PDB file of C-alpha atoms and ligand atoms in Angstrom:
ATOM      1  CA  MET P   1       0.085   0.088  -0.139  1.00 36.00           C
ATOM      2  CA  ALA P   2       0.899   3.364  -1.070  1.00 39.00           C
ATOM      3  CA  VAL P   3       1.618   5.955   2.027  1.00 36.00           C
ATOM      4  CA  TRP P   4       1.518   9.347   0.998  1.00 38.00           C
ATOM      5  CA  ALA P   5       1.875  12.427   3.268  1.00 36.00           C
ATOM      6  CA  PHE P   6       2.664  16.319   2.484  1.00 37.00           C
ATOM      7  CA  PHE P   7       4.730  18.052   5.635  1.00 39.00           C
ATOM      8  CA  CYS P   8       2.628  21.166   6.391  1.00 37.00           C
ATOM      9  CA  PRO P   9       4.921  22.791   9.725  1.00 40.00           C
ATOM     10  CA  ARG P  10       2.271  24.927   9.555  1.00 39.00           C
ATOM     11  CA  SER P  11      -1.658  23.399   9.917  1.00 37.00           C
ATOM     12  CA  ASP P  12      -2.302  20.230   9.392  1.00 38.00           C
ATOM     13  CA  THR P  13      -1.278  17.729   6.832  1.00 36.00           C
ATOM     14  CA  ILE P  14      -2.237  19.024   2.871  1.00 37.00           C
ATOM     15  CA  PHE P  15      -4.926  17.572   0.022  1.00 38.00           C
ATOM     16  CA  GLY P  16      -5.754  18.660  -3.363  1.00 35.00           C
ATOM     17  CA  LYS P  17      -4.287  20.816  -5.772  1.00 39.00           C
ATOM     18  CA  ILE P  18      -1.454  22.047  -4.591  1.00 38.00           C
ATOM     19  CA  THR P  19       1.459  20.712  -6.582  1.00 40.00           C
ATOM     20  CA  GLY P  20       4.711  20.736  -5.846  1.00 43.00           C
ATOM     21  CA  MET P  21       5.452  18.136  -2.906  1.00 41.00           C
ATOM     22  CA  VAL P  22       7.547  16.008  -1.933  1.00 40.00           C
ATOM     23  CA  PRO P  23       5.382  12.300  -1.584  1.00 41.00           C
ATOM     24  CA  ILE P  24       6.487   9.390   1.191  1.00 38.00           C
ATOM     25  CA  ARG P  25       5.570   6.808  -0.047  1.00 43.00           C
ATOM     26  CA  ASN P  26       5.306   3.047   1.445  1.00 43.00           C
ATOM     27  CA  MET P  27       7.375   4.108   5.012  1.00 41.00           C
ATOM     28  CA  ASN P  28       6.816   4.889   8.368  1.00 44.00           C
ATOM     29  CA  ILE P  29       6.566   8.387   8.797  1.00 41.00           C
ATOM     30  CA  LEU P  30       7.503   9.508  12.148  1.00 41.00           C
ATOM     31  CA  ASP P  31      10.761   7.845  10.909  1.00 43.00           C
ATOM     32  CA  ARG P  32      10.904   9.735   7.836  1.00 42.00           C
ATOM     33  CA  LEU P  33       9.245  12.832   9.246  1.00 41.00           C
ATOM     34  CA  ASP P  34      12.903  14.631  10.046  1.00 46.00           C
ATOM     35  CA  ARG P  35      14.523  13.841   5.976  1.00 45.00           C
ATOM     36  CA  VAL P  36      11.672  15.442   4.926  1.00 43.00           C
ATOM     37  CA  PRO P  37      11.707  19.116   3.782  1.00 45.00           C
ATOM     38  CA  ALA P  38       9.558  21.708   5.166  1.00 44.00           C
ATOM     39  CA  ILE P  39       7.230  22.693   3.041  1.00 41.00           C
ATOM     40  CA  TYR P  40       5.102  26.433   3.218  1.00 41.00           C
ATOM     41  CA  ALA P  41       1.815  26.138   0.723  1.00 40.00           C
ATOM     42  CA  ALA P  42       0.871  29.560  -0.280  1.00 41.00           C
ATOM     43  CA  GLY P  43      -2.564  29.947  -1.613  1.00 43.00           C
ATOM     44  CA  ASN P  44      -6.179  31.476  -1.176  1.00 44.00           C
ATOM     45  CA  ASP P  45      -9.282  30.264  -3.302  1.00 45.00           C
ATOM     46  CA  ASP P  46      -9.278  32.948  -5.389  1.00 47.00           C
ATOM     47  CA  ASP P  47     -10.202  30.480  -8.058  1.00 47.00           C
ATOM     48  CA  ASN P  48     -13.799  30.253  -6.901  1.00 46.00           C
ATOM     49  CA  ASP P  49     -14.100  26.411  -7.222  1.00 47.00           C
ATOM     50  CA  LYS P  50     -14.765  26.106  -4.036  1.00 47.00           C
ATOM     51  CA  ASP P  51     -12.388  23.750  -3.361  1.00 47.00           C
ATOM     52  CA  GLY P  52     -10.407  25.389  -0.362  1.00 46.00           C
ATOM     53  CA  GLY P  53      -7.206  25.593  -1.680  1.00 47.00           C
ATOM     54  CA  GLY P  54      -5.950  27.482  -4.988  1.00 46.00           C
ATOM     55  CA  GLY P  55      -6.161  25.731  -7.673  1.00 49.00           C
ATOM     56  CA  GLY P  56      -5.841  28.867  -9.932  1.00 54.00           C
ATOM     57  CA  PRO P  57      -3.121  31.466 -10.863  1.00 62.00           C
ATOM     58  CA  ASP P  58      -3.512  32.754  -7.217  1.00 69.00           C
ATOM     59  CA  THR P  59      -2.011  29.147  -6.074  1.00 74.00           C
ATOM     60  CA  GLY P  60       2.162  28.929  -5.354  1.00 77.00           C
ATOM     61  CA  VAL P  61       3.613  26.778  -3.422  1.00 77.00           C
ATOM     62  CA  VAL P  62       7.207  27.922  -1.596  1.00 75.00           C
ATOM     63  CA  ILE P  63       8.814  24.669  -1.197  1.00 79.00           C
ATOM     64  CA  LYS P  64      12.082  25.700   2.259  1.00 78.00           C
ATOM     65  CA  THR P  65      14.446  23.095   2.337  1.00 81.00           C
ATOM     66  CA  ARG P  66      15.859  22.615   5.824  1.00 82.00           C
ATOM     67  CA  PRO P  67      20.012  22.836   5.387  1.00 83.00           C
ATOM     68  CA  LYS P  68      21.175  19.735   7.043  1.00 88.00           C
ATOM     69  CA  VAL P  69      23.637  20.971   9.528  1.00 91.00           C
ATOM     70  CA  LYS P  70      25.878  17.786  11.317  1.00 91.00           C
ATOM     71  CA  LYS P  71      28.921  18.695  13.156  1.00 93.00           C
ATOM     72  CA  PRO P  72      32.104  17.706  12.141  1.00 93.00           C
ATOM     73  CA  SER P  73      34.280  15.262  13.149  1.00 96.00           C
ATOM     74  CA  MET P  74      37.494  15.841  15.709  1.00 98.00           C
ATOM     75  CA  TYR P  75      41.207  14.175  15.811  1.00 98.00           C
ATOM     76  CA  LYS P  76      43.160  14.867  18.188  1.00 98.00           C
ATOM     77  CA  VAL P  77      46.899  15.634  17.109  1.00 98.00           C
ATOM     78  CA  LEU P  78      48.702  13.377  18.506  1.00 98.00           C
ATOM     79  CA  MET P  79      52.704  14.347  19.952  1.00 98.00           C
ATOM     80  CA  LEU P  80      54.926  11.352  20.367  1.00 98.00           C
ATOM     81  CA  ASN P  81      58.318  11.183  22.333  1.00 98.00           C
ATOM     82  CA  ASP P  82      61.580   9.509  21.439  1.00 98.00           C
ATOM     83  CA  ASP P  83      65.582  10.116  22.884  1.00 98.00           C
ATOM     84  CA  TYR P  84      66.928  12.885  20.461  1.00 98.00           C
ATOM     85  CA  THR P  85      64.810  15.156  19.266  1.00 98.00           C
ATOM     86  CA  PRO P  86      64.981  18.971  21.840  1.00 98.00           C
ATOM     87  CA  MET P  87      62.953  19.363  24.616  1.00 98.00           C
ATOM     88  CA  GLU P  88      63.375  23.133  23.563  1.00 98.00           C
ATOM     89  CA  PHE P  89      62.596  22.064  19.452  1.00 98.00           C
ATOM     90  CA  VAL P  90      59.169  20.458  20.999  1.00 98.00           C
ATOM     91  CA  VAL P  91      58.144  23.102  22.636  1.00 98.00           C
ATOM     92  CA  HIS P  92      58.817  25.514  20.174  1.00 98.00           C
ATOM     93  CA  VAL P  93      56.567  23.355  17.724  1.00 98.00           C
ATOM     94  CA  LEU P  94      53.943  23.600  20.601  1.00 98.00           C
ATOM     95  CA  GLU P  95      54.425  27.109  20.083  1.00 98.00           C
ATOM     96  CA  ARG P  96      54.479  28.007  16.887  1.00 98.00           C
ATOM     97  CA  VAL P  97      52.033  25.017  15.047  1.00 98.00           C
ATOM     98  CA  PHE P  98      49.503  24.776  17.958  1.00 98.00           C
ATOM     99  CA  SER P  99      49.365  28.281  19.433  1.00 98.00           C
ATOM    100  CA  LYS P 100      50.200  27.413  22.751  1.00 98.00           C
ATOM    101  CA  ASN P 101      51.964  30.414  25.215  1.00 98.00           C
ATOM    102  CA  GLY P 102      55.363  28.871  27.130  1.00 98.00           C
ATOM    103  CA  ASP P 103      53.620  27.327  29.727  1.00 98.00           C
ATOM    104  CA  ASP P 104      50.903  24.678  28.322  1.00 98.00           C
ATOM    105  CA  ALA P 105      54.084  23.778  25.887  1.00 98.00           C
ATOM    106  CA  THR P 106      56.675  22.869  28.538  1.00 98.00           C
ATOM    107  CA  ARG P 107      53.746  21.133  30.064  1.00 98.00           C
ATOM    108  CA  ILE P 108      53.047  19.304  26.814  1.00 98.00           C
ATOM    109  CA  MET P 109      56.019  18.656  26.611  1.00 98.00           C
ATOM    110  CA  LEU P 110      56.554  17.109  29.336  1.00 98.00           C
ATOM    111  CA  HIS P 111      53.930  14.886  29.428  1.00 98.00           C
ATOM    112  CA  VAL P 112      55.415  13.588  26.602  1.00 98.00           C
ATOM    113  CA  HIS P 113      58.650  12.936  27.200  1.00 98.00           C
ATOM    114  CA  GLN P 114      56.855  11.095  30.603  1.00 98.00           C
ATOM    115  CA  LYS P 115      54.421   9.277  29.333  1.00 98.00           C
ATOM    116  CA  GLY P 116      55.076   8.751  25.769  1.00 98.00           C
ATOM    117  CA  VAL P 117      52.775  10.272  23.951  1.00 98.00           C
ATOM    118  CA  GLY P 118      50.693  13.224  24.344  1.00 98.00           C
ATOM    119  CA  VAL P 119      47.853  15.820  23.104  1.00 98.00           C
ATOM    120  CA  CYS P 120      48.618  19.325  21.330  1.00 98.00           C
ATOM    121  CA  GLY P 121      44.519  20.161  20.302  1.00 98.00           C
ATOM    122  CA  VAL P 122      41.648  18.794  18.733  1.00 98.00           C
ATOM    123  CA  TYR P 123      40.628  19.590  15.607  1.00 98.00           C
ATOM    124  CA  THR P 124      38.769  19.388  12.239  1.00 97.00           C
ATOM    125  CA  TYR P 125      40.153  17.262  10.134  1.00 97.00           C
ATOM    126  CA  GLU P 126      41.686  19.112   7.726  1.00 97.00           C
ATOM    127  CA  VAL P 127      43.089  21.461  10.481  1.00 98.00           C
ATOM    128  CA  ALA P 128      44.420  18.469  12.272  1.00 98.00           C
ATOM    129  CA  GLU P 129      46.169  17.815   8.428  1.00 98.00           C
ATOM    130  CA  THR P 130      47.560  20.588   8.555  1.00 98.00           C
ATOM    131  CA  LYS P 131      48.978  21.127  11.564  1.00 98.00           C
ATOM    132  CA  VAL P 132      50.787  17.465  11.979  1.00 98.00           C
ATOM    133  CA  THR P 133      52.217  18.460   8.473  1.00 97.00           C
ATOM    134  CA  GLN P 134      53.247  21.942   9.289  1.00 98.00           C
ATOM    135  CA  THR P 135      55.242  20.090  12.736  1.00 98.00           C
ATOM    136  CA  MET P 136      56.410  17.509  10.332  1.00 97.00           C
ATOM    137  CA  ASP P 137      58.098  19.280   7.818  1.00 97.00           C
ATOM    138  CA  LEU P 138      59.434  21.721  10.422  1.00 98.00           C
ATOM    139  CA  ALA P 139      60.681  18.321  12.600  1.00 98.00           C
ATOM    140  CA  ARG P 140      62.389  16.678   8.771  1.00 98.00           C
ATOM    141  CA  LYS P 141      63.710  20.007   8.111  1.00 98.00           C
ATOM    142  CA  HIS P 142      65.874  20.255  11.725  1.00 98.00           C
ATOM    143  CA  GLN P 143      66.484  16.936  10.717  1.00 98.00           C
ATOM    144  CA  HIS P 144      64.804  16.172  13.999  1.00 98.00           C
ATOM    145  CA  PRO P 145      62.932  12.518  14.414  1.00 98.00           C
ATOM    146  CA  LEU P 146      60.117  14.680  16.101  1.00 98.00           C
ATOM    147  CA  GLN P 147      56.417  12.598  15.291  1.00 98.00           C
ATOM    148  CA  CYS P 148      53.001  13.266  15.795  1.00 95.00           C
ATOM    149  CA  ALA P 149      49.720  11.446  14.662  1.00 96.00           C
ATOM    150  CA  LEU P 150      46.131  12.035  13.394  1.00 97.00           C
ATOM    151  CA  GLU P 151      43.280  10.431  15.859  1.00 97.00           C
ATOM    152  CA  LYS P 152      39.675  10.385  15.993  1.00 97.00           C
ATOM    153  CA  GLU P 153      37.505  11.585  18.904  1.00 94.00           C
TER     154      GLU P 153
HETATM  155  N1  TYC X 201      62.996  12.457  25.232  1.00 73.61           N
HETATM  156  C1  TYC X 201      63.156  14.431  24.350  1.00 73.61           C
HETATM  157  C2  TYC X 201      64.385  14.366  24.832  1.00 73.61           C
HETATM  158  O1  TYC X 201      64.928  13.742  26.325  1.00 73.61           O
HETATM  159  C3  TYC X 201      62.246  15.424  24.200  1.00 73.61           C
HETATM  160  C4  TYC X 201      61.355  15.528  23.695  1.00 73.61           C
HETATM  161  C5  TYC X 201      59.576  15.413  24.511  1.00 73.61           C
HETATM  162  C6  TYC X 201      60.405  14.584  21.830  1.00 73.61           C
HETATM  163  C7  TYC X 201      58.350  14.890  23.607  1.00 73.61           C
HETATM  164  C8  TYC X 201      59.316  14.295  21.742  1.00 73.61           C
HETATM  165  O2  TYC X 201      58.026  14.645  21.899  1.00 73.61           O
HETATM  166  C9  TYC X 201      58.570  14.578  22.034  1.00 73.61           C
HETATM  167  N2  TYC X 201      65.085  15.267  23.999  1.00 73.61           N
END
């Protein structure tokens, strides 16, 4: 059986001559309502056909789609310890690439030094990836083996 429904947030379900609406077929309406664009029917019955809705030239349908917004996934940038990269260099990277102040940069560096790994920051994918690249480029340029990595939150 086909089920047809029109979602109208302002009043009730709309039947009649209005065209251009989004049909929902063969489905659980409650499950799908949030996927249906909000539909605003504008019109009157000036066409005198007594159908309670406009069917003539006065009829208009405005379809307003709800923007689909989703929170982006976030990624941790992890820094790994090694035995060779100077502490001052790590602090410098944390200040320059991760915009940490001196105290925070030192705290993070010491945490990594003692625990083996630590979080430099949490960012959207592109930002996190850029910071990893900048860190690795700086390390390579200065011939330090400093490594960092991405981890999805
Ligand atoms: N362990 C390094 C040293 O003793 C310092 C260091 C800290 C290196 C943090 C890497 O991510 C790192 N010189």
